Amino acid sequence: MMSEKVTHIEEHRDDAASKLGMWLFIFTELLLFGGLFLVYSIYRAQYPANFHEASLELSVTIGAVNTIVLLFSSMTIAMALTAMQKNNKKLALRLILVTLLMALVFLVNKYFEWGAKFHHGLYPGSDLMALLERGHLLYFSLYFFMTGLHAFHIIVGMILLIVVYFKVKNGSIHFEKYFLLENGALYWHLVDLIWIFLFPLMYLIT
Amino acid sequence: MSNNSSHITEYKVLGRILLILMFFTFATISVTSFNLASFTVTVALLIAGIKGYFVLSYFMHLKYENLLLRILVGMIFVLFALIVLITFIDYSYR
């Protein structure tokens, strides 16, 4: 009881408010991707056959591997928070590193996936794209934009987690003050959450 | 309210959630490989919704958060559903 009062006087911070702030930001992110999902559903309803044909161009295997990689990384960052709450700094640091490694694996996969498309002349603004049927064009434009924006979020999440890693290492995030790790983890779960919807809609639709 | 009042989710629980999420990932791949016509999208979205629920509840700790935050998160999804509904009504009655 006493020690809790002392920490309140010493540090002016409100972890609950920090978390609420992070959630409000996550809401804006959800609506940002929500808008894109809305565009996707409208055009899918208008060009169902084209969307089906175009989605066959994607590799379900790469998509599935990336889904599992992201789900796994989501678990490891959640475990990093648990480790921090239990004052196990060493384990927390290792789990953040594993998460970062998984993020890198995801991006490498994405690189090869996009690279193969680019190699076939399929990229935004290419001559091939201009010749495509309207439904195919819409599908691939949405594919590149949505997975591209998602990959950008992966990169931002990685930067955030690298900052968190060093703050855990130098002790400014510790087992009594971990809201930055918690918010970083929330952002990472958001990235995972968006992919959970992107994967079936882009890779699996028939 | 005090800082660090957060619930601690055990490693075991997180591990189990990952297994559930993996199971649904394989389920969605196998279900969509059959052609169930218009049902495919419904089933795929339903499974994605279940997976999203587990991520939000356990990985993002919403299950242990206060009611206000849980209601706020719920309202975002209701809002999005309304936007989709209204847009589709608009498109189908033009």
Tab-separated table of C-alpha atoms in Angstrom:
chain	number	residue	atom	x	y	z
A	1	MET	CA	0.000	0.000	0.000
A	2	MET	CA	2.648	2.471	1.108
A	3	SER	CA	5.110	1.680	-1.640
A	4	GLU	CA	2.398	2.191	-4.263
A	5	LYS	CA	1.631	5.635	-2.879
A	6	VAL	CA	5.300	6.555	-3.023
A	7	THR	CA	5.621	5.632	-6.706
A	8	HIS	CA	2.577	7.788	-7.450
A	9	ILE	CA	4.195	10.805	-5.896
A	10	GLU	CA	7.568	10.207	-7.505
A	11	GLU	CA	6.371	9.645	-11.070
A	12	HIS	CA	3.695	11.583	-12.838
A	13	ARG	CA	2.331	9.048	-15.202
A	14	ASP	CA	-0.933	7.356	-15.987
A	15	ASP	CA	-0.506	3.981	-17.656
A	16	ALA	CA	-4.227	3.478	-18.159
A	17	ALA	CA	-4.406	6.753	-20.106
A	18	SER	CA	-1.342	5.812	-22.179
A	19	LYS	CA	-3.033	2.576	-23.109
A	20	LEU	CA	-6.330	4.297	-23.909
A	21	GLY	CA	-4.423	6.708	-26.154
A	22	MET	CA	-2.846	3.774	-27.983
A	23	TRP	CA	-6.263	2.200	-28.447
A	24	LEU	CA	-7.669	5.436	-29.895
A	25	PHE	CA	-4.811	5.410	-32.402
A	26	ILE	CA	-5.566	1.746	-33.183
A	27	PHE	CA	-9.188	2.743	-33.903
A	28	THR	CA	-8.003	5.202	-36.572
A	29	GLU	CA	-5.825	2.449	-38.058
A	30	LEU	CA	-8.749	0.026	-38.112
A	31	LEU	CA	-10.892	2.567	-39.936
A	32	LEU	CA	-8.059	3.343	-42.371
A	33	PHE	CA	-7.861	-0.323	-43.384
A	34	GLY	CA	-11.644	-0.592	-42.994
A	35	GLY	CA	-12.058	1.980	-45.758
A	36	LEU	CA	-9.848	-0.118	-48.021
A	37	PHE	CA	-11.773	-3.286	-47.168
A	38	LEU	CA	-14.944	-1.417	-48.083
A	39	VAL	CA	-13.529	-0.461	-51.507
A	40	TYR	CA	-12.430	-4.081	-51.931
A	41	SER	CA	-15.894	-5.482	-51.118
A	42	ILE	CA	-17.707	-3.080	-53.443
A	43	TYR	CA	-15.459	-3.911	-56.406
A	44	ARG	CA	-15.471	-7.597	-55.565
A	45	ALA	CA	-19.278	-7.502	-55.662
A	46	GLN	CA	-19.099	-5.776	-59.065
A	47	TYR	CA	-16.372	-7.945	-60.641
A	48	PRO	CA	-16.604	-11.336	-58.870
A	49	ALA	CA	-15.260	-13.370	-61.813
A	50	ASN	CA	-12.278	-11.056	-62.422
A	51	PHE	CA	-11.391	-11.015	-58.727
A	52	HIS	CA	-11.493	-14.800	-58.610
A	53	GLU	CA	-9.227	-15.197	-61.675
A	54	ALA	CA	-6.780	-12.567	-60.459
A	55	SER	CA	-6.505	-14.089	-56.963
A	56	LEU	CA	-5.341	-17.374	-58.535
A	57	GLU	CA	-2.114	-15.538	-59.444
A	58	LEU	CA	-1.157	-15.372	-55.757
A	59	SER	CA	0.608	-18.206	-53.970
A	60	VAL	CA	-1.515	-19.546	-51.117
A	61	THR	CA	1.604	-21.193	-49.665
A	62	ILE	CA	3.501	-17.890	-49.274
A	63	GLY	CA	0.377	-16.282	-47.833
A	64	ALA	CA	-0.150	-19.141	-45.375
A	65	VAL	CA	3.508	-19.130	-44.290
A	66	ASN	CA	3.318	-15.391	-43.679
A	67	THR	CA	0.088	-15.833	-41.701
A	68	ILE	CA	1.745	-18.380	-39.413
A	69	VAL	CA	4.874	-16.214	-39.089
A	70	LEU	CA	2.756	-13.239	-37.993
A	71	LEU	CA	0.601	-15.272	-35.598
A	72	PHE	CA	3.753	-16.700	-34.026
A	73	SER	CA	5.332	-13.238	-33.691
A	74	SER	CA	2.124	-11.980	-32.113
A	75	MET	CA	2.434	-14.697	-29.482
A	76	THR	CA	6.122	-13.986	-28.799
A	77	ILE	CA	5.530	-10.252	-28.233
A	78	ALA	CA	2.597	-11.057	-25.911
A	79	MET	CA	4.957	-13.414	-24.058
A	80	ALA	CA	7.590	-10.642	-23.900
A	81	LEU	CA	5.051	-8.527	-22.013
A	82	THR	CA	4.304	-11.430	-19.654
A	83	ALA	CA	8.045	-11.891	-19.078
A	84	MET	CA	8.432	-8.159	-18.311
A	85	GLN	CA	5.499	-8.245	-15.897
A	86	LYS	CA	7.206	-11.162	-14.157
A	87	ASN	CA	10.469	-9.179	-14.029
A	88	ASN	CA	12.294	-11.576	-16.363
A	89	LYS	CA	14.238	-9.023	-18.403
A	90	LYS	CA	16.454	-11.539	-20.195
A	91	LEU	CA	13.516	-13.556	-21.511
A	92	ALA	CA	11.643	-10.386	-22.496
A	93	LEU	CA	14.628	-9.208	-24.560
A	94	ARG	CA	14.939	-12.600	-26.276
A	95	LEU	CA	11.241	-12.682	-27.105
A	96	ILE	CA	11.359	-9.165	-28.600
A	97	LEU	CA	14.294	-10.333	-30.757
A	98	VAL	CA	12.331	-13.394	-31.915
A	99	THR	CA	9.422	-11.105	-32.817
A	100	LEU	CA	11.743	-8.856	-34.837
A	101	LEU	CA	13.214	-11.893	-36.584
A	102	MET	CA	9.714	-13.096	-37.544
A	103	ALA	CA	8.917	-9.611	-38.872
A	104	LEU	CA	12.034	-9.839	-41.024
A	105	VAL	CA	11.016	-13.291	-42.313
A	106	PHE	CA	7.616	-11.836	-43.247
A	107	LEU	CA	9.232	-8.987	-45.193
A	108	VAL	CA	11.667	-11.322	-46.990
A	109	ASN	CA	8.717	-13.495	-48.060
A	110	LYS	CA	6.885	-10.382	-49.211
A	111	TYR	CA	9.976	-9.294	-51.142
A	112	PHE	CA	10.093	-12.561	-53.090
A	113	GLU	CA	6.332	-12.510	-53.615
A	114	TRP	CA	6.292	-8.962	-54.968
A	115	GLY	CA	9.579	-9.555	-56.790
A	116	ALA	CA	8.047	-12.396	-58.816
A	117	LYS	CA	5.105	-10.150	-59.770
A	118	PHE	CA	7.430	-7.306	-60.772
A	119	HIS	CA	9.498	-9.769	-62.797
A	120	HIS	CA	6.394	-10.655	-64.810
A	121	GLY	CA	5.802	-6.960	-65.414
A	122	LEU	CA	2.978	-6.774	-62.914
A	123	TYR	CA	3.378	-3.657	-60.796
A	124	PRO	CA	1.434	-0.421	-60.362
A	125	GLY	CA	1.831	1.753	-63.442
A	126	SER	CA	3.352	-0.983	-65.630
A	127	ASP	CA	2.423	-1.501	-69.285
A	128	LEU	CA	0.938	-4.888	-68.445
A	129	MET	CA	-1.327	-3.419	-65.759
A	130	ALA	CA	-2.696	-0.911	-68.278
A	131	LEU	CA	-3.744	-3.768	-70.581
A	132	LEU	CA	-5.598	-5.739	-67.912
A	133	GLU	CA	-9.363	-6.033	-67.721
A	134	ARG	CA	-10.949	-3.564	-65.339
A	135	GLY	CA	-11.694	-6.121	-62.612
A	136	HIS	CA	-8.148	-7.532	-62.747
A	137	LEU	CA	-6.699	-4.036	-62.657
A	138	LEU	CA	-8.787	-3.166	-59.589
A	139	TYR	CA	-7.813	-6.407	-57.861
A	140	PHE	CA	-4.083	-5.953	-58.388
A	141	SER	CA	-4.176	-2.245	-57.514
A	142	LEU	CA	-5.927	-3.092	-54.244
A	143	TYR	CA	-3.569	-6.026	-53.679
A	144	PHE	CA	-0.467	-3.871	-54.047
A	145	PHE	CA	-1.904	-0.968	-52.072
A	146	MET	CA	-3.330	-2.973	-49.173
A	147	THR	CA	-0.440	-5.416	-48.737
A	148	GLY	CA	1.974	-2.506	-49.323
A	149	LEU	CA	0.356	-0.392	-46.616
A	150	HIS	CA	0.366	-3.443	-44.364
A	151	ALA	CA	4.080	-4.064	-45.048
A	152	PHE	CA	4.713	-0.393	-44.227
A	153	HIS	CA	3.004	-1.002	-40.879
A	154	ILE	CA	5.304	-4.001	-40.337
A	155	ILE	CA	8.313	-1.736	-40.862
A	156	VAL	CA	6.931	0.911	-38.466
A	157	GLY	CA	6.184	-1.832	-35.915
A	158	MET	CA	9.754	-3.110	-36.237
A	159	ILE	CA	11.179	0.365	-35.602
A	160	LEU	CA	8.916	0.701	-32.561
A	161	LEU	CA	9.998	-2.696	-31.222
A	162	ILE	CA	13.688	-1.896	-31.802
A	163	VAL	CA	13.242	1.259	-29.677
A	164	VAL	CA	11.433	-0.821	-27.044
A	165	TYR	CA	14.240	-3.419	-27.141
A	166	PHE	CA	16.908	-0.855	-26.300
A	167	LYS	CA	14.750	0.757	-23.631
A	168	VAL	CA	14.264	-2.609	-21.968
A	169	LYS	CA	17.994	-3.217	-22.262
A	170	ASN	CA	19.021	0.073	-20.626
A	171	GLY	CA	16.393	-0.375	-17.938
A	172	SER	CA	14.059	2.551	-18.735
A	173	ILE	CA	11.349	-0.047	-19.340
A	174	HIS	CA	11.213	-2.322	-16.287
A	175	PHE	CA	8.744	-4.583	-14.518
A	176	GLU	CA	7.007	-1.668	-12.793
A	177	LYS	CA	6.949	0.610	-15.829
A	178	TYR	CA	6.301	-1.225	-19.075
A	179	PHE	CA	3.548	0.748	-20.809
A	180	LEU	CA	5.782	1.420	-23.827
A	181	LEU	CA	6.322	-2.316	-24.287
A	182	GLU	CA	2.590	-2.875	-23.806
A	183	ASN	CA	1.694	-0.232	-26.423
A	184	GLY	CA	4.357	-1.524	-28.821
A	185	ALA	CA	2.870	-4.996	-28.423
A	186	LEU	CA	-0.647	-3.637	-29.053
A	187	TYR	CA	0.566	-2.082	-32.320
A	188	TRP	CA	2.143	-5.384	-33.329
A	189	HIS	CA	-1.096	-7.269	-32.620
A	190	LEU	CA	-2.962	-4.733	-34.790
A	191	VAL	CA	-0.643	-5.560	-37.694
A	192	ASP	CA	-1.424	-9.249	-37.119
A	193	LEU	CA	-5.163	-8.549	-36.845
A	194	ILE	CA	-5.244	-6.768	-40.217
A	195	TRP	CA	-3.365	-9.628	-41.885
A	196	ILE	CA	-5.925	-12.115	-40.482
A	197	PHE	CA	-8.500	-10.398	-42.717
A	198	LEU	CA	-6.193	-9.615	-45.654
A	199	PHE	CA	-5.063	-13.228	-46.074
A	200	PRO	CA	-8.438	-14.893	-46.789
A	201	LEU	CA	-9.719	-11.965	-48.860
A	202	MET	CA	-6.653	-11.666	-51.090
A	203	TYR	CA	-5.386	-15.259	-51.291
A	204	LEU	CA	-8.304	-17.581	-50.650
A	205	ILE	CA	-11.380	-16.122	-52.326
A	206	THR	CA	-13.043	-18.252	-54.960
B	1	MET	CA	-6.401	3.837	-10.485
B	2	SER	CA	-2.988	2.375	-9.827
B	3	ASN	CA	-0.450	1.750	-12.530
B	4	ASN	CA	0.424	-1.804	-13.485
B	5	SER	CA	-2.853	-3.246	-12.381
B	6	SER	CA	-2.807	-5.228	-15.640
B	7	HIS	CA	-3.668	-8.857	-15.720
B	8	ILE	CA	-0.702	-11.133	-16.417
B	9	THR	CA	-1.465	-13.666	-19.138
B	10	GLU	CA	0.429	-16.923	-18.544
B	11	TYR	CA	2.769	-18.294	-21.236
B	12	LYS	CA	0.717	-21.479	-21.380
B	13	VAL	CA	-2.459	-19.559	-22.206
B	14	LEU	CA	-0.683	-17.614	-24.973
B	15	GLY	CA	0.694	-20.868	-26.387
B	16	ARG	CA	-2.768	-22.398	-26.468
B	17	ILE	CA	-4.175	-19.327	-28.221
B	18	LEU	CA	-1.492	-19.704	-30.916
B	19	LEU	CA	-2.513	-23.340	-31.437
B	20	ILE	CA	-6.166	-22.296	-31.783
B	21	LEU	CA	-5.203	-19.586	-34.296
B	22	MET	CA	-3.087	-22.086	-36.287
B	23	PHE	CA	-5.984	-24.541	-36.334
B	24	PHE	CA	-8.347	-21.902	-37.740
B	25	THR	CA	-5.747	-20.840	-40.320
B	26	PHE	CA	-5.566	-24.399	-41.681
B	27	ALA	CA	-9.343	-24.677	-41.409
B	28	THR	CA	-9.859	-21.576	-43.531
B	29	ILE	CA	-7.388	-22.812	-46.187
B	30	SER	CA	-9.065	-26.226	-46.440
B	31	VAL	CA	-12.587	-24.809	-46.407
B	32	THR	CA	-11.888	-22.316	-49.187
B	33	SER	CA	-10.240	-25.006	-51.333
B	34	PHE	CA	-13.712	-26.527	-51.759
B	35	ASN	CA	-15.947	-24.439	-53.931
B	36	LEU	CA	-18.948	-23.611	-51.787
B	37	ALA	CA	-19.948	-20.740	-54.077
B	38	SER	CA	-21.088	-17.712	-52.117
B	39	PHE	CA	-20.698	-19.563	-48.819
B	40	THR	CA	-16.908	-19.561	-49.194
B	41	VAL	CA	-16.595	-15.842	-48.483
B	42	THR	CA	-19.016	-16.069	-45.559
B	43	VAL	CA	-17.132	-18.984	-43.997
B	44	ALA	CA	-13.729	-17.332	-44.608
B	45	LEU	CA	-14.903	-14.088	-42.998
B	46	LEU	CA	-16.517	-15.955	-40.104
B	47	ILE	CA	-13.257	-17.799	-39.385
B	48	ALA	CA	-11.287	-14.522	-39.695
B	49	GLY	CA	-13.731	-13.001	-37.208
B	50	ILE	CA	-13.154	-15.842	-34.724
B	51	LYS	CA	-9.377	-15.470	-35.115
B	52	GLY	CA	-9.701	-11.717	-34.636
B	53	TYR	CA	-11.705	-12.322	-31.465
B	54	PHE	CA	-8.914	-14.464	-29.990
B	55	VAL	CA	-6.219	-11.942	-30.904
B	56	LEU	CA	-8.210	-9.057	-29.406
B	57	SER	CA	-9.279	-10.920	-26.267
B	58	TYR	CA	-6.080	-12.702	-25.262
B	59	PHE	CA	-3.090	-11.209	-27.115
B	60	MET	CA	-4.408	-7.657	-26.728
B	61	HIS	CA	-5.736	-8.430	-23.228
B	62	LEU	CA	-9.210	-7.048	-23.927
B	63	LYS	CA	-10.763	-9.873	-21.915
B	64	TYR	CA	-9.184	-8.394	-18.801
B	65	GLU	CA	-9.653	-4.703	-19.645
B	66	ASN	CA	-12.305	-2.436	-18.201
B	67	LEU	CA	-15.785	-2.391	-19.655
B	68	LEU	CA	-15.428	1.095	-21.200
B	69	LEU	CA	-12.546	0.035	-23.452
B	70	ARG	CA	-14.307	-3.180	-24.452
B	71	ILE	CA	-17.425	-1.254	-25.408
B	72	LEU	CA	-15.334	1.265	-27.387
B	73	VAL	CA	-13.637	-1.519	-29.371
B	74	GLY	CA	-16.985	-3.195	-29.999
B	75	MET	CA	-18.432	0.098	-31.237
B	76	ILE	CA	-15.635	0.498	-33.816
B	77	PHE	CA	-16.622	-2.819	-35.391
B	78	VAL	CA	-20.337	-1.916	-35.237
B	79	LEU	CA	-19.515	1.422	-36.890
B	80	PHE	CA	-17.574	-0.316	-39.654
B	81	ALA	CA	-20.392	-2.837	-40.201
B	82	LEU	CA	-22.870	0.062	-40.531
B	83	ILE	CA	-20.637	1.866	-43.047
B	84	VAL	CA	-20.407	-1.318	-45.152
B	85	LEU	CA	-24.163	-1.911	-44.911
B	86	ILE	CA	-25.104	1.648	-45.857
B	87	THR	CA	-22.648	1.689	-48.771
B	88	PHE	CA	-24.019	-1.594	-50.121
B	89	ILE	CA	-27.609	-0.381	-49.785
B	90	ASP	CA	-26.589	2.755	-51.676
B	91	TYR	CA	-24.965	0.706	-54.459
B	92	SER	CA	-27.808	-1.778	-54.838
B	93	TYR	CA	-30.551	0.870	-55.157
B	94	ARG	CA	-28.934	3.128	-57.728
